[in-house]
Amino acid sequence: MQGELLKTRALGMTAETSIVVTTEMTVGHFVAGMPKVYATPMMILHMEMAAGLAIAPELPPGYVSVGMSVDIRHLAATPIGGRVRAFARVIGVEGKCVAFEVETWNDLGKIGDGTHRRGIVNVAEFEKRFGVREV
């Protein structure tokens, strides 16, 4: 992979995803007795999706990015039916590791922020290394 090319082109790249919170995305769906509001793991998933989209156009064929770490704050609740936007911006590239600033917003304001790192991998080599088989 051309690491220097990614380093020069990816810095500052952004992407955004937008979803409407469903019952299946709430903490109450996963944990009995908890409120039916947007779950933190779902917020992290949407942040990761935005980060992956931000760099996907710069990756060579056969390569993807995979999550490596998250440092996230969930600042406010969003009820079922609320719209959430997840935003990611590349803030650094070092070798095969890409760092992002991530945020989530609903109609009332910012509901989450933090940093996220993704690793660049060759899908075929990655699956072979970990014994991934189609089911």
Short mmCIF file of N, CA, C and O in Angstrom, two decimals:
data_model
loop_
_atom_site.label_atom_id
_atom_site.label_comp_id
_atom_site.label_asym_id
_atom_site.label_seq_id
_atom_site.Cartn_x
_atom_site.Cartn_y
_atom_site.Cartn_z
N MET A 1 0.84 -1.18 0.00
CA MET A 1 0.00 0.00 0.00
C MET A 1 0.88 1.24 0.00
O MET A 1 1.94 1.25 0.61
N GLN A 2 0.43 2.28 -0.61
CA GLN A 2 1.20 3.51 -0.72
C GLN A 2 0.90 4.40 0.48
O GLN A 2 0.10 5.32 0.41
N GLY A 3 1.61 4.15 1.61
CA GLY A 3 1.36 4.86 2.85
C GLY A 3 1.53 6.36 2.76
O GLY A 3 0.75 7.12 3.32
N GLU A 4 2.55 6.80 2.04
CA GLU A 4 2.79 8.24 1.91
C GLU A 4 1.65 8.92 1.15
O GLU A 4 1.28 10.04 1.47
N LEU A 5 1.12 8.23 0.14
CA LEU A 5 0.01 8.79 -0.62
C LEU A 5 -1.20 9.00 0.29
O LEU A 5 -1.82 10.05 0.29
N LEU A 6 -1.51 7.98 1.11
CA LEU A 6 -2.62 8.11 2.05
C LEU A 6 -2.35 9.24 3.03
O LEU A 6 -3.23 10.04 3.32
N LYS A 7 -1.11 9.34 3.50
CA LYS A 7 -0.77 10.36 4.49
C LYS A 7 -0.99 11.77 3.94
O LYS A 7 -1.50 12.64 4.63
N THR A 8 -0.63 11.99 2.69
CA THR A 8 -0.76 13.34 2.13
C THR A 8 -2.18 13.65 1.68
O THR A 8 -2.63 14.77 1.80
N ARG A 9 -2.90 12.65 1.21
CA ARG A 9 -4.25 12.90 0.70
C ARG A 9 -5.34 12.83 1.77
O ARG A 9 -6.33 13.53 1.69
N ALA A 10 -5.18 11.95 2.75
CA ALA A 10 -6.25 11.70 3.71
C ALA A 10 -6.39 12.78 4.78
O ALA A 10 -7.49 13.01 5.27
N LEU A 11 -5.30 13.43 5.15
CA LEU A 11 -5.36 14.41 6.22
C LEU A 11 -6.42 15.46 5.94
O LEU A 11 -6.43 16.08 4.88
N GLY A 12 -7.35 15.60 6.86
CA GLY A 12 -8.44 16.57 6.71
C GLY A 12 -9.68 16.03 6.02
O GLY A 12 -10.71 16.70 6.00
N MET A 13 -9.61 14.82 5.45
CA MET A 13 -10.80 14.26 4.79
C MET A 13 -11.90 14.05 5.82
O MET A 13 -11.64 13.76 6.98
N THR A 14 -13.15 14.21 5.38
CA THR A 14 -14.29 14.07 6.27
C THR A 14 -15.37 13.21 5.65
O THR A 14 -15.40 13.01 4.44
N ALA A 15 -16.26 12.73 6.49
CA ALA A 15 -17.47 12.04 6.05
C ALA A 15 -18.50 12.16 7.15
O ALA A 15 -18.17 12.41 8.32
N GLU A 16 -19.74 11.96 6.78
CA GLU A 16 -20.85 12.06 7.73
C GLU A 16 -21.87 10.98 7.41
O GLU A 16 -22.09 10.66 6.25
N THR A 17 -22.45 10.41 8.46
CA THR A 17 -23.57 9.49 8.31
C THR A 17 -24.75 10.07 9.07
O THR A 17 -24.57 10.86 10.01
N SER A 18 -25.93 9.69 8.66
CA SER A 18 -27.14 10.19 9.31
C SER A 18 -28.12 9.03 9.48
O SER A 18 -28.33 8.25 8.55
N ILE A 19 -28.69 8.93 10.67
CA ILE A 19 -29.66 7.86 10.95
C ILE A 19 -30.82 8.43 11.76
O ILE A 19 -30.70 9.52 12.35
N VAL A 20 -31.91 7.69 11.80
CA VAL A 20 -33.02 7.99 12.70
C VAL A 20 -33.04 6.87 13.72
O VAL A 20 -33.00 5.68 13.37
N VAL A 21 -33.06 7.23 15.00
CA VAL A 21 -33.00 6.26 16.09
C VAL A 21 -34.25 5.38 16.07
O VAL A 21 -35.38 5.88 16.07
N THR A 22 -34.01 4.06 16.06
CA THR A 22 -35.10 3.08 16.13
C THR A 22 -35.03 2.38 17.49
O THR A 22 -34.03 2.49 18.21
N THR A 23 -36.07 1.63 17.81
CA THR A 23 -36.10 0.88 19.07
C THR A 23 -34.89 -0.03 19.20
O THR A 23 -34.31 -0.17 20.27
N GLU A 24 -34.48 -0.63 18.06
CA GLU A 24 -33.35 -1.57 18.07
C GLU A 24 -32.01 -0.89 18.36
O GLU A 24 -31.02 -1.57 18.61
N MET A 25 -31.96 0.42 18.31
CA MET A 25 -30.73 1.18 18.58
C MET A 25 -30.67 1.71 20.00
O MET A 25 -29.74 2.42 20.35
N THR A 26 -31.63 1.36 20.83
CA THR A 26 -31.68 1.91 22.19
C THR A 26 -31.04 0.97 23.20
O THR A 26 -31.01 -0.25 23.02
N VAL A 27 -30.55 1.56 24.29
CA VAL A 27 -29.97 0.76 25.36
C VAL A 27 -31.04 -0.14 25.96
O VAL A 27 -30.77 -1.28 26.35
N GLY A 28 -32.29 0.32 26.00
CA GLY A 28 -33.40 -0.48 26.52
C GLY A 28 -33.67 -1.73 25.69
O GLY A 28 -34.21 -2.71 26.19
N HIS A 29 -33.31 -1.70 24.42
CA HIS A 29 -33.46 -2.88 23.56
C HIS A 29 -32.46 -3.96 23.97
O HIS A 29 -32.76 -5.15 23.89
N PHE A 30 -31.28 -3.55 24.39
CA PHE A 30 -30.21 -4.49 24.73
C PHE A 30 -30.20 -4.90 26.20
O PHE A 30 -29.77 -6.00 26.52
N VAL A 31 -30.64 -3.99 27.07
CA VAL A 31 -30.59 -4.23 28.51
C VAL A 31 -31.96 -3.95 29.12
O VAL A 31 -32.42 -2.79 29.12
N ALA A 32 -32.59 -4.99 29.64
CA ALA A 32 -33.93 -4.86 30.23
C ALA A 32 -33.94 -3.80 31.33
O ALA A 32 -33.00 -3.71 32.14
N GLY A 33 -34.98 -2.99 31.34
CA GLY A 33 -35.16 -1.98 32.37
C GLY A 33 -34.45 -0.66 32.11
O GLY A 33 -34.63 0.30 32.85
N MET A 34 -33.65 -0.59 31.05
CA MET A 34 -32.93 0.65 30.73
C MET A 34 -33.81 1.52 29.82
O MET A 34 -34.71 1.03 29.15
N PRO A 35 -33.53 2.81 29.78
CA PRO A 35 -34.33 3.73 28.97
C PRO A 35 -34.23 3.42 27.48
O PRO A 35 -33.21 2.93 27.00
N LYS A 36 -35.27 3.74 26.77
CA LYS A 36 -35.33 3.55 25.31
C LYS A 36 -34.76 4.79 24.64
O LYS A 36 -35.48 5.57 24.00
N VAL A 37 -33.44 5.00 24.81
CA VAL A 37 -32.73 6.11 24.17
C VAL A 37 -31.51 5.54 23.44
O VAL A 37 -31.03 4.45 23.75
N TYR A 38 -31.00 6.30 22.49
CA TYR A 38 -29.86 5.93 21.66
C TYR A 38 -28.71 5.39 22.52
O TYR A 38 -28.23 6.06 23.43
N ALA A 39 -28.29 4.16 22.23
CA ALA A 39 -27.26 3.48 23.02
C ALA A 39 -25.86 3.93 22.62
O ALA A 39 -25.58 4.14 21.43
N THR A 40 -24.99 4.04 23.60
CA THR A 40 -23.61 4.44 23.36
C THR A 40 -22.91 3.51 22.35
O THR A 40 -22.23 4.01 21.44
N PRO A 41 -23.05 2.18 22.44
CA PRO A 41 -22.40 1.34 21.42
C PRO A 41 -22.88 1.63 20.00
O PRO A 41 -22.10 1.55 19.05
N MET A 42 -24.14 2.00 19.85
CA MET A 42 -24.66 2.35 18.51
C MET A 42 -24.03 3.67 18.05
O MET A 42 -23.71 3.83 16.87
N MET A 43 -23.87 4.61 18.96
CA MET A 43 -23.24 5.88 18.61
C MET A 43 -21.80 5.63 18.13
O MET A 43 -21.37 6.19 17.12
N ILE A 44 -21.09 4.78 18.85
CA ILE A 44 -19.71 4.45 18.45
C ILE A 44 -19.71 3.79 17.08
O ILE A 44 -18.87 4.12 16.22
N LEU A 45 -20.64 2.87 16.83
CA LEU A 45 -20.73 2.22 15.52
C LEU A 45 -20.91 3.27 14.42
O LEU A 45 -20.22 3.23 13.39
N HIS A 46 -21.80 4.21 14.63
CA HIS A 46 -22.05 5.23 13.60
C HIS A 46 -20.85 6.15 13.42
O HIS A 46 -20.54 6.58 12.30
N MET A 47 -20.14 6.46 14.49
CA MET A 47 -18.89 7.22 14.37
C MET A 47 -17.87 6.44 13.56
O MET A 47 -17.20 7.00 12.68
N GLU A 48 -17.74 5.14 13.84
CA GLU A 48 -16.79 4.31 13.10
C GLU A 48 -17.17 4.22 11.63
O GLU A 48 -16.28 4.24 10.75
N MET A 49 -18.44 4.13 11.34
CA MET A 49 -18.89 4.08 9.95
C MET A 49 -18.50 5.36 9.21
O MET A 49 -18.02 5.31 8.07
N ALA A 50 -18.70 6.50 9.85
CA ALA A 50 -18.33 7.78 9.22
C ALA A 50 -16.82 7.84 8.99
O ALA A 50 -16.37 8.26 7.92
N ALA A 51 -16.04 7.38 9.95
CA ALA A 51 -14.59 7.38 9.81
C ALA A 51 -14.16 6.50 8.64
O ALA A 51 -13.32 6.89 7.83
N GLY A 52 -14.73 5.32 8.55
CA GLY A 52 -14.41 4.42 7.44
C GLY A 52 -14.74 5.03 6.09
O GLY A 52 -13.96 4.93 5.13
N LEU A 53 -15.88 5.71 6.02
CA LEU A 53 -16.28 6.37 4.77
C LEU A 53 -15.33 7.50 4.39
O LEU A 53 -15.11 7.76 3.20
N ALA A 54 -14.76 8.17 5.38
CA ALA A 54 -13.90 9.32 5.11
C ALA A 54 -12.66 8.93 4.31
O ALA A 54 -12.19 9.70 3.48
N ILE A 55 -12.13 7.74 4.56
CA ILE A 55 -10.88 7.36 3.89
C ILE A 55 -11.06 6.30 2.81
O ILE A 55 -10.13 6.04 2.06
N ALA A 56 -12.22 5.70 2.72
CA ALA A 56 -12.45 4.62 1.75
C ALA A 56 -12.03 4.99 0.32
O ALA A 56 -11.41 4.17 -0.36
N PRO A 57 -12.32 6.21 -0.16
CA PRO A 57 -11.94 6.54 -1.54
C PRO A 57 -10.43 6.53 -1.79
O PRO A 57 -9.99 6.40 -2.94
N GLU A 58 -9.62 6.65 -0.75
CA GLU A 58 -8.16 6.70 -0.91
C GLU A 58 -7.48 5.34 -0.74
O GLU A 58 -6.27 5.24 -0.92
N LEU A 59 -8.25 4.31 -0.39
CA LEU A 59 -7.65 3.00 -0.17
C LEU A 59 -7.56 2.23 -1.49
O LEU A 59 -8.46 2.29 -2.31
N PRO A 60 -6.46 1.49 -1.67
CA PRO A 60 -6.32 0.69 -2.89
C PRO A 60 -7.35 -0.44 -2.92
O PRO A 60 -7.87 -0.84 -1.87
N PRO A 61 -7.63 -0.98 -4.09
CA PRO A 61 -8.56 -2.12 -4.18
C PRO A 61 -8.09 -3.26 -3.27
O PRO A 61 -6.89 -3.54 -3.17
N GLY A 62 -9.03 -3.88 -2.58
CA GLY A 62 -8.72 -4.99 -1.69
C GLY A 62 -8.37 -4.59 -0.28
O GLY A 62 -8.15 -5.44 0.58
N TYR A 63 -8.33 -3.29 0.00
CA TYR A 63 -8.01 -2.78 1.33
C TYR A 63 -9.24 -2.13 1.97
O TYR A 63 -10.06 -1.53 1.27
N VAL A 64 -9.34 -2.26 3.29
CA VAL A 64 -10.38 -1.60 4.07
C VAL A 64 -9.74 -1.08 5.35
O VAL A 64 -8.60 -1.40 5.66
N SER A 65 -10.51 -0.31 6.10
CA SER A 65 -10.04 0.11 7.42
C SER A 65 -10.86 -0.60 8.48
O SER A 65 -12.06 -0.84 8.30
N VAL A 66 -10.20 -0.95 9.58
CA VAL A 66 -10.87 -1.61 10.70
C VAL A 66 -10.61 -0.82 11.97
O VAL A 66 -9.55 -0.22 12.15
N GLY A 67 -11.58 -0.83 12.87
CA GLY A 67 -11.46 -0.09 14.11
C GLY A 67 -10.37 -0.66 15.00
O GLY A 67 -10.22 -1.88 15.11
N MET A 68 -9.62 0.25 15.64
CA MET A 68 -8.54 -0.15 16.55
C MET A 68 -8.76 0.37 17.97
O MET A 68 -8.44 -0.31 18.94
N SER A 69 -9.27 1.60 18.07
CA SER A 69 -9.49 2.16 19.39
C SER A 69 -10.52 3.29 19.31
O SER A 69 -10.70 3.90 18.26
N VAL A 70 -11.18 3.51 20.45
CA VAL A 70 -12.12 4.63 20.57
C VAL A 70 -11.93 5.27 21.94
O VAL A 70 -11.65 4.59 22.92
N ASP A 71 -12.07 6.57 21.98
CA ASP A 71 -12.08 7.33 23.23
C ASP A 71 -13.22 8.33 23.07
O ASP A 71 -13.07 9.39 22.46
N ILE A 72 -14.37 7.94 23.56
CA ILE A 72 -15.63 8.63 23.24
C ILE A 72 -16.35 9.09 24.51
O ILE A 72 -16.36 8.38 25.51
N ARG A 73 -16.98 10.26 24.41
CA ARG A 73 -17.91 10.73 25.46
C ARG A 73 -19.31 10.77 24.87
O ARG A 73 -19.50 11.28 23.77
N HIS A 74 -20.29 10.22 25.58
CA HIS A 74 -21.70 10.30 25.19
C HIS A 74 -22.31 11.38 26.07
O HIS A 74 -22.45 11.20 27.28
N LEU A 75 -22.65 12.53 25.48
CA LEU A 75 -22.99 13.73 26.23
C LEU A 75 -24.47 13.94 26.50
O LEU A 75 -24.83 14.64 27.45
N ALA A 76 -25.34 13.40 25.63
CA ALA A 76 -26.77 13.65 25.78
C ALA A 76 -27.57 12.52 25.14
O ALA A 76 -27.10 11.88 24.20
N ALA A 77 -28.78 12.32 25.65
CA ALA A 77 -29.66 11.26 25.15
C ALA A 77 -30.41 11.72 23.90
O ALA A 77 -30.66 12.90 23.70
N THR A 78 -30.77 10.73 23.07
CA THR A 78 -31.61 10.97 21.91
C THR A 78 -32.70 9.91 21.92
O THR A 78 -32.41 8.71 21.95
N PRO A 79 -33.98 10.32 21.87
CA PRO A 79 -35.08 9.36 21.93
C PRO A 79 -35.33 8.69 20.58
O PRO A 79 -34.80 9.11 19.54
N ILE A 80 -36.13 7.65 20.60
CA ILE A 80 -36.58 6.99 19.37
C ILE A 80 -37.20 8.04 18.45
O ILE A 80 -37.96 8.90 18.89
N GLY A 81 -36.87 7.97 17.18
CA GLY A 81 -37.38 8.93 16.20
C GLY A 81 -36.48 10.14 16.00
O GLY A 81 -36.65 10.89 15.04
N GLY A 82 -35.51 10.33 16.89
CA GLY A 82 -34.59 11.45 16.75
C GLY A 82 -33.57 11.18 15.65
O GLY A 82 -33.16 10.05 15.43
N ARG A 83 -33.16 12.22 14.95
CA ARG A 83 -32.14 12.10 13.90
C ARG A 83 -30.76 12.34 14.51
O ARG A 83 -30.58 13.28 15.28
N VAL A 84 -29.81 11.47 14.16
CA VAL A 84 -28.44 11.58 14.64
C VAL A 84 -27.51 11.64 13.43
O VAL A 84 -27.64 10.85 12.50
N ARG A 85 -26.57 12.59 13.47
CA ARG A 85 -25.54 12.71 12.44
C ARG A 85 -24.20 12.43 13.09
O ARG A 85 -23.87 13.00 14.13
N ALA A 86 -23.43 11.52 12.49
CA ALA A 86 -22.08 11.21 12.97
C ALA A 86 -21.09 11.79 11.97
O ALA A 86 -21.24 11.60 10.75
N PHE A 87 -20.09 12.47 12.47
CA PHE A 87 -19.12 13.17 11.65
C PHE A 87 -17.72 12.70 12.01
O PHE A 87 -17.41 12.52 13.19
N ALA A 88 -16.87 12.50 11.01
CA ALA A 88 -15.48 12.09 11.26
C ALA A 88 -14.55 12.91 10.38
O ALA A 88 -14.85 13.18 9.22
N ARG A 89 -13.39 13.29 10.96
CA ARG A 89 -12.37 14.04 10.22
C ARG A 89 -11.01 13.44 10.53
O ARG A 89 -10.66 13.22 11.69
N VAL A 90 -10.23 13.18 9.47
CA VAL A 90 -8.88 12.63 9.64
C VAL A 90 -7.98 13.70 10.25
O VAL A 90 -7.88 14.81 9.72
N ILE A 91 -7.33 13.34 11.37
CA ILE A 91 -6.42 14.29 12.03
C ILE A 91 -4.98 13.82 12.04
O ILE A 91 -4.09 14.56 12.43
N GLY A 92 -4.76 12.58 11.57
CA GLY A 92 -3.39 12.09 11.52
C GLY A 92 -3.28 10.75 10.83
O GLY A 92 -4.23 9.96 10.86
N VAL A 93 -2.15 10.51 10.20
CA VAL A 93 -1.86 9.23 9.57
C VAL A 93 -0.44 8.85 9.93
O VAL A 93 0.48 9.65 9.73
N GLU A 94 -0.28 7.65 10.48
CA GLU A 94 1.06 7.16 10.80
C GLU A 94 1.13 5.70 10.38
O GLU A 94 0.50 4.84 10.99
N GLY A 95 1.86 5.44 9.32
CA GLY A 95 1.93 4.08 8.79
C GLY A 95 0.56 3.63 8.34
O GLY A 95 -0.10 4.29 7.55
N LYS A 96 0.12 2.49 8.90
CA LYS A 96 -1.19 1.95 8.55
C LYS A 96 -2.29 2.35 9.54
O LYS A 96 -3.37 1.78 9.55
N CYS A 97 -2.01 3.33 10.38
CA CYS A 97 -2.96 3.78 11.39
C CYS A 97 -3.45 5.20 11.06
O CYS A 97 -2.66 6.09 10.82
N VAL A 98 -4.77 5.36 11.06
CA VAL A 98 -5.38 6.66 10.76
C VAL A 98 -6.15 7.12 11.98
O VAL A 98 -6.96 6.37 12.54
N ALA A 99 -5.91 8.36 12.41
CA ALA A 99 -6.58 8.94 13.59
C ALA A 99 -7.67 9.90 13.13
O ALA A 99 -7.49 10.64 12.16
N PHE A 100 -8.78 9.89 13.85
CA PHE A 100 -9.94 10.71 13.52
C PHE A 100 -10.42 11.49 14.73
O PHE A 100 -10.36 10.99 15.86
N GLU A 101 -10.97 12.64 14.48
CA GLU A 101 -11.79 13.36 15.44
C GLU A 101 -13.22 13.01 15.05
O GLU A 101 -13.57 13.07 13.87
N VAL A 102 -14.04 12.59 16.02
CA VAL A 102 -15.42 12.19 15.72
C VAL A 102 -16.40 12.94 16.62
O VAL A 102 -16.08 13.30 17.76
N GLU A 103 -17.57 13.20 16.06
CA GLU A 103 -18.65 13.87 16.80
C GLU A 103 -19.98 13.30 16.35
O GLU A 103 -20.11 12.84 15.21
N THR A 104 -20.96 13.36 17.24
CA THR A 104 -22.34 13.07 16.87
C THR A 104 -23.22 14.22 17.34
O THR A 104 -22.97 14.83 18.39
N TRP A 105 -24.24 14.47 16.55
CA TRP A 105 -25.17 15.58 16.80
C TRP A 105 -26.60 15.10 16.60
O TRP A 105 -26.86 14.26 15.74
N ASN A 106 -27.52 15.62 17.41
CA ASN A 106 -28.94 15.45 17.11
C ASN A 106 -29.51 16.84 16.83
O ASN A 106 -28.74 17.81 16.72
N ASP A 107 -30.82 16.95 16.73
CA ASP A 107 -31.42 18.24 16.39
C ASP A 107 -31.24 19.31 17.46
O ASP A 107 -31.41 20.50 17.19
N LEU A 108 -30.87 18.90 18.67
CA LEU A 108 -30.71 19.86 19.77
C LEU A 108 -29.26 20.28 20.00
O LEU A 108 -29.01 21.27 20.67
N GLY A 109 -28.31 19.52 19.45
CA GLY A 109 -26.90 19.87 19.64
C GLY A 109 -26.00 18.66 19.65
O GLY A 109 -26.40 17.55 19.31
N LYS A 110 -24.77 18.88 20.10
CA LYS A 110 -23.78 17.80 20.14
C LYS A 110 -24.15 16.79 21.22
O LYS A 110 -24.45 17.16 22.35
N ILE A 111 -24.12 15.50 20.84
CA ILE A 111 -24.43 14.44 21.81
C ILE A 111 -23.25 13.52 22.08
O ILE A 111 -23.32 12.68 22.97
N GLY A 112 -22.17 13.67 21.31
CA GLY A 112 -21.01 12.82 21.53
C GLY A 112 -19.79 13.37 20.82
O GLY A 112 -19.91 14.07 19.82
N ASP A 113 -18.60 13.06 21.38
CA ASP A 113 -17.36 13.45 20.72
C ASP A 113 -16.22 12.58 21.21
O ASP A 113 -16.37 11.82 22.15
N GLY A 114 -15.10 12.68 20.51
CA GLY A 114 -13.92 11.93 20.92
C GLY A 114 -12.98 11.68 19.78
O GLY A 114 -12.99 12.40 18.77
N THR A 115 -12.15 10.64 19.95
CA THR A 115 -11.19 10.26 18.92
C THR A 115 -11.34 8.78 18.62
O THR A 115 -11.85 8.00 19.43
N HIS A 116 -10.90 8.42 17.43
CA HIS A 116 -11.02 7.05 16.95
C HIS A 116 -9.82 6.76 16.07
O HIS A 116 -9.35 7.64 15.36
N ARG A 117 -9.31 5.53 16.14
CA ARG A 117 -8.20 5.10 15.26
C ARG A 117 -8.64 3.89 14.47
O ARG A 117 -9.31 3.00 14.99
N ARG A 118 -8.22 3.88 13.20
CA ARG A 118 -8.51 2.75 12.32
C ARG A 118 -7.22 2.27 11.68
O ARG A 118 -6.34 3.06 11.37
N GLY A 119 -7.12 0.95 11.50
CA GLY A 119 -5.98 0.35 10.83
C GLY A 119 -6.34 -0.02 9.41
O GLY A 119 -7.47 -0.42 9.13
N ILE A 120 -5.38 0.10 8.51
CA ILE A 120 -5.59 -0.24 7.11
C ILE A 120 -5.12 -1.67 6.90
O ILE A 120 -3.98 -2.01 7.24
N VAL A 121 -6.00 -2.53 6.36
CA VAL A 121 -5.66 -3.93 6.15
C VAL A 121 -6.06 -4.39 4.76
O VAL A 121 -7.02 -3.88 4.17
N ASN A 122 -5.31 -5.36 4.27
CA ASN A 122 -5.66 -6.07 3.04
C ASN A 122 -6.67 -7.14 3.46
O ASN A 122 -6.35 -8.00 4.31
N VAL A 123 -7.87 -7.11 2.91
CA VAL A 123 -8.95 -7.99 3.35
C VAL A 123 -8.57 -9.46 3.23
O VAL A 123 -8.73 -10.23 4.18
N ALA A 124 -8.05 -9.88 2.09
CA ALA A 124 -7.72 -11.29 1.88
C ALA A 124 -6.65 -11.76 2.87
O ALA A 124 -6.78 -12.84 3.47
N GLU A 125 -5.61 -10.96 3.06
CA GLU A 125 -4.55 -11.33 4.00
C GLU A 125 -5.06 -11.35 5.44
O GLU A 125 -4.71 -12.23 6.22
N PHE A 126 -5.90 -10.38 5.78
CA PHE A 126 -6.46 -10.28 7.12
C PHE A 126 -7.31 -11.51 7.43
O PHE A 126 -7.17 -12.14 8.48
N GLU A 127 -8.21 -11.88 6.49
CA GLU A 127 -9.08 -13.04 6.71
C GLU A 127 -8.28 -14.33 6.79
O GLU A 127 -8.57 -15.20 7.61
N LYS A 128 -7.26 -14.45 5.96
CA LYS A 128 -6.42 -15.65 5.99
C LYS A 128 -5.69 -15.75 7.33
O LYS A 128 -5.64 -16.82 7.95
N ARG A 129 -5.16 -14.63 7.78
CA ARG A 129 -4.41 -14.59 9.05
C ARG A 129 -5.26 -15.04 10.23
O ARG A 129 -4.78 -15.70 11.15
N PHE A 130 -6.54 -14.67 10.22
CA PHE A 130 -7.41 -15.00 11.35
C PHE A 130 -8.35 -16.16 11.09
O PHE A 130 -9.27 -16.42 11.86
N GLY A 131 -8.13 -16.87 9.97
CA GLY A 131 -8.92 -18.08 9.69
C GLY A 131 -10.38 -17.80 9.41
O GLY A 131 -11.23 -18.63 9.72
N VAL A 132 -10.68 -16.65 8.83
CA VAL A 132 -12.07 -16.32 8.51
C VAL A 132 -12.52 -17.16 7.32
O VAL A 132 -11.86 -17.24 6.30
N ARG A 133 -13.67 -17.82 7.50
CA ARG A 133 -14.24 -18.65 6.44
C ARG A 133 -15.67 -18.21 6.21
O ARG A 133 -16.38 -17.83 7.15
N GLU A 134 -16.11 -18.31 4.96
CA GLU A 134 -17.51 -18.00 4.66
C GLU A 134 -18.38 -19.11 5.21
O GLU A 134 -18.03 -20.27 5.15
N VAL A 135 -19.51 -18.72 5.74
CA VAL A 135 -20.43 -19.70 6.33
C VAL A 135 -21.58 -19.95 5.39
O VAL A 135 -22.04 -19.16 4.69
#
